[in-house]
């Protein structure tokens, strides 16, 4: 049974002929496709008409199948080996393969699955090692001089820009013999008196693929990402400690480099210094990034300094999930035509969102209509950038979740149910992102109120500017203020508006409510005179 699972396919419709090579008449080689894993499933099919129906259904769905020789179980059942090609994770691949085999039959044939296994790649790529040609370097016979010259060579500083590739790990003698026997390419000619070779930097597993790769040697995998995140957090924390704590904890990076270095280099082919430097390049660069992010956030006075690190760390799985979602899809095949169509709506979405943010700030929070406000259209686009970016990020997160579900085959069991769930979650995330983007408008309104109460000119909000003024009526008896009375004893905020009416905002107006909109006043422009208030003044001088 096990040998039947791993036997190679020769045909889709009929078993291979003895001694066939896949190129003889009547033999069809397996179709090539973009896949990451192959699974073989043994299926017991009833003989007769149901067997023909099963073969027809599998062929229609693009599955490779072949009856197992001498596997007839009496006259009632026939044993078939069906190959399913998958693109996704190894976790859940067998269950997905069995599901596809059964789904292809569409309930028209009653079959029984006997066994399933993942197949190894048919053609294992041959490992290749690289050897670089360098100038012979001699800096003297001293211990330090010889060590320095060796390090100078190993980091590639003495290379002469010629290299040779050997199948497998290769040896020094094989590299030199290959250089001597190669034809002249017209560039650097290898000379035994002037040149020598050094091995390129590569991990042990990269040179010996037949050996099982330990989990900690898989460069750029999950362990590498975890170490990078830990080193970045270490650099972040190091900034907040005292000098002596920094001096005491910094050697931890040097020790971690000894552990990480073998991920990238082979200790048998490179010196300890090169191995340690390779590990230090990864650990030190990640720690330095965290260190500089913290320093910059402190220098700029940013309270949310962790946001850049969080965005970077969260963006990696989101980007990967989006790749999984769009891979081999209708969207990826038509990306060139869809990208301009997706960008065009931004010309309408950005100003709409910007107008919405300005309306929340001025109308909802401060109670002043947005229509008469004199705002440059460019500011509407700028005000809509943050809400639009957050909404796009929410859409990408939903798409990434769909991609990860597709990668682990969760979506294939009930596609309509999963799409409904992810669409709902994406809509909720977009609503939350929009509210988060508009929260800056609410914060700006409260900042305006605090600055006005302190006697300062309020900061502008995307083109909506205001100033602190003292107001004097031209005719106190005939001045119409809604709602009155007109404040003349203390400064009020006047917004730059156009039209026959001026809108004022009184920081001292209280009506038993914390709502900022209750402090808005409307008065005709031709009935009052405004003059700038002194900075920090809480009382207007008499006219």
XYZ file of C-alpha atoms in Angstrom:
543
model
C 0.000 0.000 0.000
C 2.779 2.430 0.901
C 4.701 1.684 -2.293
C 1.572 2.322 -4.327
C 1.275 5.788 -2.822
C 4.739 6.981 -3.791
C 4.912 5.343 -7.229
C 5.300 7.925 -10.023
C 2.401 8.769 -12.343
C 2.678 7.914 -16.026
C -0.811 8.540 -17.291
C -4.088 10.083 -16.401
C -6.438 7.560 -17.993
C -4.634 4.247 -17.892
C -1.857 2.551 -15.933
C 1.697 2.838 -17.167
C 2.972 0.238 -19.568
C 5.868 -1.899 -18.328
C 9.088 -0.088 -19.048
C 7.325 3.082 -20.129
C 9.184 6.381 -19.982
C 6.269 8.789 -20.140
C 6.936 9.686 -23.774
C 5.496 6.635 -25.513
C 2.183 6.781 -27.405
C -0.770 6.524 -25.080
C 1.173 7.950 -22.128
C 0.413 11.461 -20.883
C 2.944 13.056 -18.476
C 1.608 14.872 -15.428
C 0.530 18.408 -16.154
C 2.852 21.085 -14.828
C 1.326 23.715 -12.597
C 2.107 26.214 -9.903
C 1.943 24.193 -6.710
C 3.921 23.751 -3.518
C 2.870 20.278 -2.363
C 1.754 17.018 -3.903
C -0.446 14.536 -2.089
C -1.284 10.992 -3.096
C -4.558 9.428 -1.986
C -5.505 5.752 -2.290
C -9.197 5.374 -3.096
C -11.304 2.230 -3.314
C -13.804 2.605 -6.152
C -16.649 0.197 -7.004
C -15.965 -1.612 -10.270
C -18.199 -1.175 -13.263
C -20.066 1.948 -14.261
C -19.181 3.760 -11.033
C -15.489 3.329 -11.827
C -15.950 5.024 -15.183
C -17.921 7.841 -13.557
C -15.177 8.384 -10.966
C -12.478 8.511 -13.638
C -14.529 10.990 -15.666
C -15.120 13.247 -12.658
C -11.472 13.231 -11.606
C -10.364 14.032 -15.140
C -12.850 16.875 -15.345
C -11.424 18.389 -12.161
C -7.823 18.074 -13.368
C -6.747 15.367 -10.924
C -4.100 12.823 -11.880
C -5.129 9.247 -11.242
C -3.909 5.748 -11.999
C -5.222 2.291 -11.036
C -2.883 0.347 -8.793
C -1.600 -2.822 -10.476
C -2.818 -6.094 -8.970
C -4.899 -4.176 -6.416
C -8.352 -5.480 -7.386
C -10.192 -6.500 -4.264
C -12.235 -9.295 -5.771
C -14.548 -8.142 -8.529
C -16.290 -5.431 -6.497
C -13.649 -2.780 -5.735
C -10.744 -1.249 -7.663
C -7.895 0.595 -5.937
C -6.911 3.956 -7.477
C -4.062 6.285 -6.669
C -5.101 9.929 -7.082
C -2.616 12.815 -6.968
C -3.705 16.239 -5.765
C -1.493 19.281 -6.263
C -1.862 21.963 -3.624
C -0.582 25.440 -3.090
C -0.572 26.283 0.570
C 0.671 25.047 3.912
C 1.726 21.515 4.753
C -0.586 21.702 7.757
C -3.956 20.485 6.639
C -2.704 19.496 3.177
C -3.743 15.848 3.567
C -7.246 16.756 4.711
C -7.560 19.186 1.800
C -6.366 16.547 -0.665
C -8.937 14.046 0.604
C -11.637 16.715 0.464
C -10.806 17.565 -3.163
C -10.869 13.918 -4.176
C -14.315 13.512 -2.658
C -15.574 16.897 -3.888
C -14.590 16.028 -7.471
C -16.973 13.071 -7.376
C -19.846 15.405 -6.422
C -21.614 12.589 -4.569
C -22.129 10.576 -7.756
C -19.892 7.706 -6.659
C -19.511 6.121 -3.239
C -15.805 5.577 -2.606
C -13.625 4.843 0.395
C -10.272 6.524 1.140
C -7.682 4.057 2.310
C -4.501 6.085 2.763
C -2.941 9.483 2.017
C 0.548 10.944 2.131
C 2.532 13.982 1.014
C 4.993 13.324 -1.792
C 8.526 14.606 -1.895
C 9.629 16.740 -4.894
C 10.374 14.657 -7.964
C 13.602 16.504 -8.746
C 15.640 17.548 -5.732
C 17.723 20.629 -6.615
C 21.458 20.149 -6.374
C 23.204 22.328 -3.849
C 25.841 24.639 -5.296
C 28.743 26.195 -3.415
C 30.460 29.418 -4.474
C 34.207 30.011 -4.283
C 35.630 33.523 -4.724
C 39.056 34.347 -6.151
C 41.106 36.838 -4.107
C 44.588 38.277 -4.045
C 47.069 36.638 -1.739
C 47.513 38.994 1.195
C 50.471 39.005 3.578
C 50.695 41.727 6.226
C 53.585 40.280 8.153
C 54.391 37.387 10.447
C 52.991 38.833 13.639
C 49.942 37.182 15.268
C 47.762 40.284 14.975
C 48.941 41.034 11.449
C 48.216 37.520 10.209
C 44.777 37.539 11.879
C 43.928 40.915 10.389
C 45.035 39.812 6.911
C 42.921 36.655 7.208
C 39.886 38.643 8.252
C 40.491 41.104 5.408
C 40.392 38.220 2.946
C 37.360 36.496 4.463
C 35.152 39.594 4.348
C 35.860 39.883 0.616
C 38.014 42.998 0.687
C 40.745 41.287 -1.363
C 38.460 39.754 -4.020
C 39.376 40.184 -7.681
C 35.796 39.759 -8.979
C 35.928 36.208 -10.217
C 34.198 33.191 -8.764
C 33.498 29.546 -9.545
C 30.485 27.398 -8.601
C 30.750 23.730 -7.668
C 28.057 21.111 -7.243
C 27.715 20.231 -3.585
C 29.835 21.674 -0.783
C 33.042 21.329 -2.791
C 36.575 21.529 -1.441
C 39.457 23.913 -1.757
C 41.295 21.534 -4.089
C 38.247 21.130 -6.347
C 37.782 24.901 -6.596
C 41.425 25.470 -7.544
C 41.322 22.638 -10.080
C 38.134 24.050 -11.620
C 39.722 27.481 -11.974
C 42.813 26.021 -13.599
C 40.795 23.962 -16.035
C 38.262 26.591 -17.040
C 38.602 28.401 -20.354
C 39.741 31.990 -20.377
C 36.687 34.220 -20.118
C 38.589 37.358 -21.033
C 38.657 38.786 -17.519
C 40.707 37.838 -14.464
C 43.055 34.906 -15.120
C 43.720 32.683 -12.119
C 47.413 32.688 -11.187
C 48.682 30.372 -8.435
C 51.373 32.867 -7.466
C 49.006 35.831 -7.126
C 45.573 34.412 -6.363
C 43.821 32.095 -3.963
C 40.188 31.069 -3.302
C 37.854 31.385 -0.339
C 34.420 29.790 0.252
C 31.338 31.962 0.014
C 29.167 32.577 3.036
C 26.388 29.971 3.183
C 24.694 27.903 5.850
C 25.528 24.242 6.349
C 22.076 23.120 5.251
C 22.287 25.160 2.041
C 25.398 23.185 1.093
C 24.095 19.817 2.306
C 20.392 19.622 1.427
C 20.352 15.883 2.024
C 20.725 16.519 5.750
C 17.592 17.450 7.706
C 17.520 21.155 8.441
C 17.249 21.925 12.166
C 14.571 24.440 13.049
C 17.095 27.051 14.172
C 19.012 27.014 10.868
C 16.102 28.033 8.660
C 17.188 31.540 7.795
C 14.421 34.085 7.200
C 11.917 31.731 8.831
C 9.848 32.119 11.988
C 12.836 31.675 14.365
C 14.712 34.393 12.504
C 11.722 36.735 12.721
C 11.323 35.995 16.434
C 14.994 36.757 17.099
C 14.738 39.974 15.083
C 11.692 41.120 17.045
C 13.384 40.274 20.358
C 16.513 42.181 19.352
C 14.430 45.194 18.284
C 12.609 45.228 21.625
C 15.951 44.872 23.399
C 17.251 47.974 21.640
C 14.010 49.803 22.471
C 14.279 48.974 26.186
C 17.991 49.791 26.282
C 17.306 53.467 25.543
C 15.254 53.926 28.710
C 17.939 52.485 31.012
C 20.845 54.230 32.656
C 24.368 54.252 31.266
C 25.665 51.527 33.559
C 22.723 49.250 32.764
C 23.348 49.824 29.061
C 27.008 48.871 29.470
C 26.038 45.783 31.480
C 23.333 44.540 29.076
C 24.965 45.373 25.737
C 27.200 42.213 25.829
C 24.023 40.133 25.571
C 23.916 41.047 21.882
C 27.484 39.842 21.441
C 26.583 36.511 23.064
C 23.441 36.162 20.939
C 25.551 36.694 17.822
C 27.487 33.480 18.590
C 24.197 31.577 18.541
C 22.750 33.248 15.429
C 25.948 33.202 13.363
C 25.769 29.487 12.403
C 22.382 30.156 10.779
C 24.228 31.871 7.936
C 27.714 30.391 7.870
C 29.332 26.990 8.200
C 31.740 26.773 11.113
C 33.754 24.129 9.290
C 34.445 26.459 6.355
C 34.712 29.874 8.030
C 36.542 31.259 11.005
C 34.831 32.016 14.288
C 35.210 35.723 13.652
C 33.252 35.564 10.366
C 30.562 33.410 11.984
C 30.230 35.862 14.845
C 30.158 38.890 12.521
C 27.346 37.358 10.460
C 25.290 36.812 13.596
C 26.103 40.295 14.839
C 24.960 41.775 11.516
C 21.451 40.409 12.062
C 21.109 40.870 15.813
C 22.891 44.220 15.910
C 20.959 45.740 13.007
C 17.608 44.763 14.541
C 18.613 46.118 17.950
C 19.903 49.316 16.372
C 16.565 49.820 14.587
C 14.679 49.536 17.868
C 17.207 51.806 19.561
C 16.885 54.546 16.915
C 13.081 54.368 16.798
C 12.964 54.986 20.548
C 15.526 57.814 20.327
C 13.629 59.526 17.491
C 10.299 59.191 19.279
C 11.764 60.772 22.409
C 13.361 63.574 20.391
C 10.078 64.366 18.645
C 8.103 64.130 21.854
C 5.886 61.389 20.464
C 3.837 59.558 23.059
C 3.014 56.684 20.721
C 6.559 55.825 19.764
C 5.759 52.109 19.620
C 3.458 52.691 16.656
C 6.210 52.533 13.994
C 7.500 49.240 15.366
C 3.980 47.872 15.699
C 3.074 48.868 12.158
C 6.215 47.215 10.767
C 5.730 43.999 12.738
C 2.021 43.764 11.915
C 2.593 44.711 8.303
C 4.701 41.614 7.612
C 1.945 39.012 8.210
C -0.613 41.299 6.532
C 1.547 41.586 3.415
C 2.124 37.848 3.358
C -1.590 37.157 3.823
C -2.472 39.481 0.930
C -0.019 37.575 -1.272
C -1.721 34.310 -0.301
C -5.148 35.783 -1.046
C -4.236 37.131 -4.496
C -2.030 34.244 -5.591
C -3.486 32.362 -8.551
C -6.682 34.395 -8.481
C -8.707 36.385 -10.962
C -7.483 39.596 -9.315
C -3.805 38.722 -9.743
C -4.304 37.802 -13.398
C -6.020 41.126 -14.119
C -3.969 43.351 -11.787
C -2.699 45.554 -14.607
C -6.263 46.496 -15.593
C -7.695 46.662 -12.067
C -5.033 48.874 -10.491
C -6.012 52.074 -12.372
C -9.681 51.356 -11.672
C -8.930 50.980 -7.960
C -6.945 54.242 -7.823
C -9.472 56.412 -9.678
C -12.101 56.451 -6.855
C -9.554 58.068 -4.524
C -10.148 61.353 -6.378
C -13.679 61.344 -4.912
C -13.094 59.423 -1.685
C -10.293 61.637 -0.356
C -12.165 64.981 -0.540
C -15.323 63.362 0.818
C -13.463 61.970 3.820
C -11.609 65.262 4.261
C -14.873 67.194 4.224
C -16.259 64.699 6.723
C -13.287 65.219 9.076
C -13.581 69.009 8.816
C -17.315 68.776 9.449
C -16.773 66.696 12.576
C -14.273 69.245 13.853
C -16.220 72.420 13.085
C -19.889 71.436 12.979
C -20.278 68.421 15.220
C -17.796 69.429 17.922
C -17.876 73.248 17.867
C -21.391 73.822 16.490
C -20.331 76.051 13.575
C -21.534 75.253 10.031
C -18.880 74.126 7.599
C -20.536 75.651 4.530
C -19.436 79.272 5.104
C -15.887 78.249 6.127
C -13.208 79.518 3.784
C -11.066 76.383 3.195
C -8.664 75.682 0.357
C -9.692 72.494 -1.534
C -6.180 71.109 -1.108
C -6.763 70.867 2.633
C -9.803 68.640 2.047
C -7.591 66.101 0.297
C -4.998 66.255 3.081
C -7.638 65.901 5.786
C -8.946 62.746 4.115
C -5.583 61.011 3.899
C -5.596 59.564 7.427
C -9.162 58.151 7.367
C -8.599 56.802 3.849
C -5.299 55.147 4.793
C -6.857 53.555 7.877
C -9.780 52.252 5.820
C -7.394 50.829 3.223
C -5.403 49.197 6.028
C -8.623 47.635 7.338
C -9.398 46.261 3.865
C -5.871 44.840 3.599
C -6.212 43.209 7.029
C -9.452 41.571 5.934
C -7.825 40.445 2.685
C -4.840 39.085 4.638
C -7.145 37.117 6.933
C -8.802 35.657 3.842
C -5.367 34.815 2.437
C -4.235 33.013 5.579
C -7.522 31.094 5.622
C -6.872 30.129 2.020
C -3.271 29.171 2.782
C -4.344 26.775 5.543
C -7.344 25.506 3.507
C -9.921 26.771 6.028
C -11.901 28.525 3.324
C -12.303 25.514 1.052
C -14.713 23.644 3.309
C -17.455 26.289 3.219
C -16.487 29.098 0.880
C -19.742 31.075 1.142
C -19.715 30.940 4.942
C -16.075 32.061 5.185
C -16.589 34.875 2.683
C -19.615 36.123 4.616
C -17.687 36.063 7.902
C -14.621 37.824 6.510
C -16.716 40.401 4.652
C -18.572 41.257 7.843
C -15.360 41.518 9.845
C -13.776 43.695 7.160
C -16.782 46.031 7.164
C -16.595 46.323 10.950
C -12.859 47.023 10.783
C -13.454 49.708 8.152
C -16.069 51.356 10.363
C -13.698 51.238 13.327
C -10.874 52.618 11.158
C -13.094 55.485 9.983
C -14.032 56.339 13.564
C -10.362 56.195 14.560
C -9.456 58.473 11.672
C -12.147 60.976 12.693
C -11.025 60.851 16.326
C -8.259 63.313 15.440
C -10.947 65.877 14.569
C -12.524 65.483 18.002
C -9.121 65.782 19.665
C -8.406 68.936 17.624
C -11.710 70.480 18.778
C -10.860 69.871 22.431
C -7.370 71.286 21.812
C -8.962 74.410 20.306
C -11.175 74.787 23.378
C -8.217 74.404 25.740
C -6.115 76.941 23.828
C -8.963 79.452 23.750
C -9.536 79.077 27.487
C -5.811 79.707 28.046
C -5.905 82.908 25.992
C -3.990 81.540 22.994
C -4.837 81.570 19.303
C -6.141 78.093 18.394
C -4.133 75.920 16.046
C -5.527 75.456 12.565
C -7.072 72.155 11.516
C -6.464 71.345 7.851
C -7.117 74.851 6.575
C -9.731 75.861 9.180
C -8.040 78.690 11.045
C -9.299 80.797 13.921
C -8.095 83.699 16.027
C -8.812 85.104 19.459
C -10.570 88.476 19.181
C -12.423 91.030 21.249
C -15.872 91.921 19.917
C -17.598 95.332 20.120
C -21.128 95.991 18.806
C -21.718 99.037 16.576
C -25.223 99.426 17.983
C -25.737 97.477 21.198
C -29.496 97.940 21.104
C -29.959 96.620 17.553
C -27.312 93.865 17.489
C -28.878 90.456 16.907
C -26.923 87.579 18.442
C -28.119 83.986 18.405
C -28.012 82.820 21.085
C -27.260 85.990 23.003
C -25.937 87.913 24.717
C -22.852 89.127 22.819
C -19.692 88.600 24.962
C -17.728 91.847 25.064
C -15.775 91.525 28.316
C -13.530 88.592 27.372
C -11.948 87.257 24.167
C -13.827 84.839 21.924
C -12.756 82.703 18.983
C -13.641 83.985 15.520
C -13.350 81.631 12.546
C -12.407 82.793 9.068
C -15.703 82.515 7.248
C -17.265 84.169 4.253
C -20.763 85.649 3.961
C -22.935 88.126 5.849
C -22.636 86.352 9.206
C -19.734 85.820 11.585
C -19.551 82.764 13.805
C -17.985 83.149 17.221
C -17.130 80.576 19.840
C -17.216 81.617 23.488
C -14.900 79.568 25.724
C -16.694 80.821 28.891
C -20.240 80.106 27.808
C -21.788 77.475 30.043
C -25.258 76.057 29.831
C -24.965 73.140 32.178
C -23.517 70.866 29.474
C -20.024 69.777 28.491
C -20.979 69.910 24.799
C -18.641 72.315 23.000
C -21.284 73.019 20.355
C -23.393 74.905 22.930
C -20.864 77.771 22.925
C -21.275 78.814 19.277
C -22.699 82.283 18.530
C -23.947 83.795 15.278
C -23.996 87.514 14.552
C -24.218 89.688 11.441
C -20.830 90.851 10.243
C -21.933 94.470 9.622
C -23.134 94.883 13.234
C -19.855 94.189 15.096
C -16.208 95.215 15.104
C -13.478 92.721 16.002
C -9.919 93.449 17.083
C -7.153 90.950 17.957
C -6.913 90.024 21.626
C -3.604 90.207 23.454
C -1.849 86.878 23.904
C -2.769 85.350 27.244
C -5.382 88.005 27.980
C -8.579 86.886 29.703
C -10.264 90.313 29.736
C -10.946 92.666 26.827
C -10.028 96.338 27.446
C -12.882 98.840 27.190
C -13.370 100.540 23.848
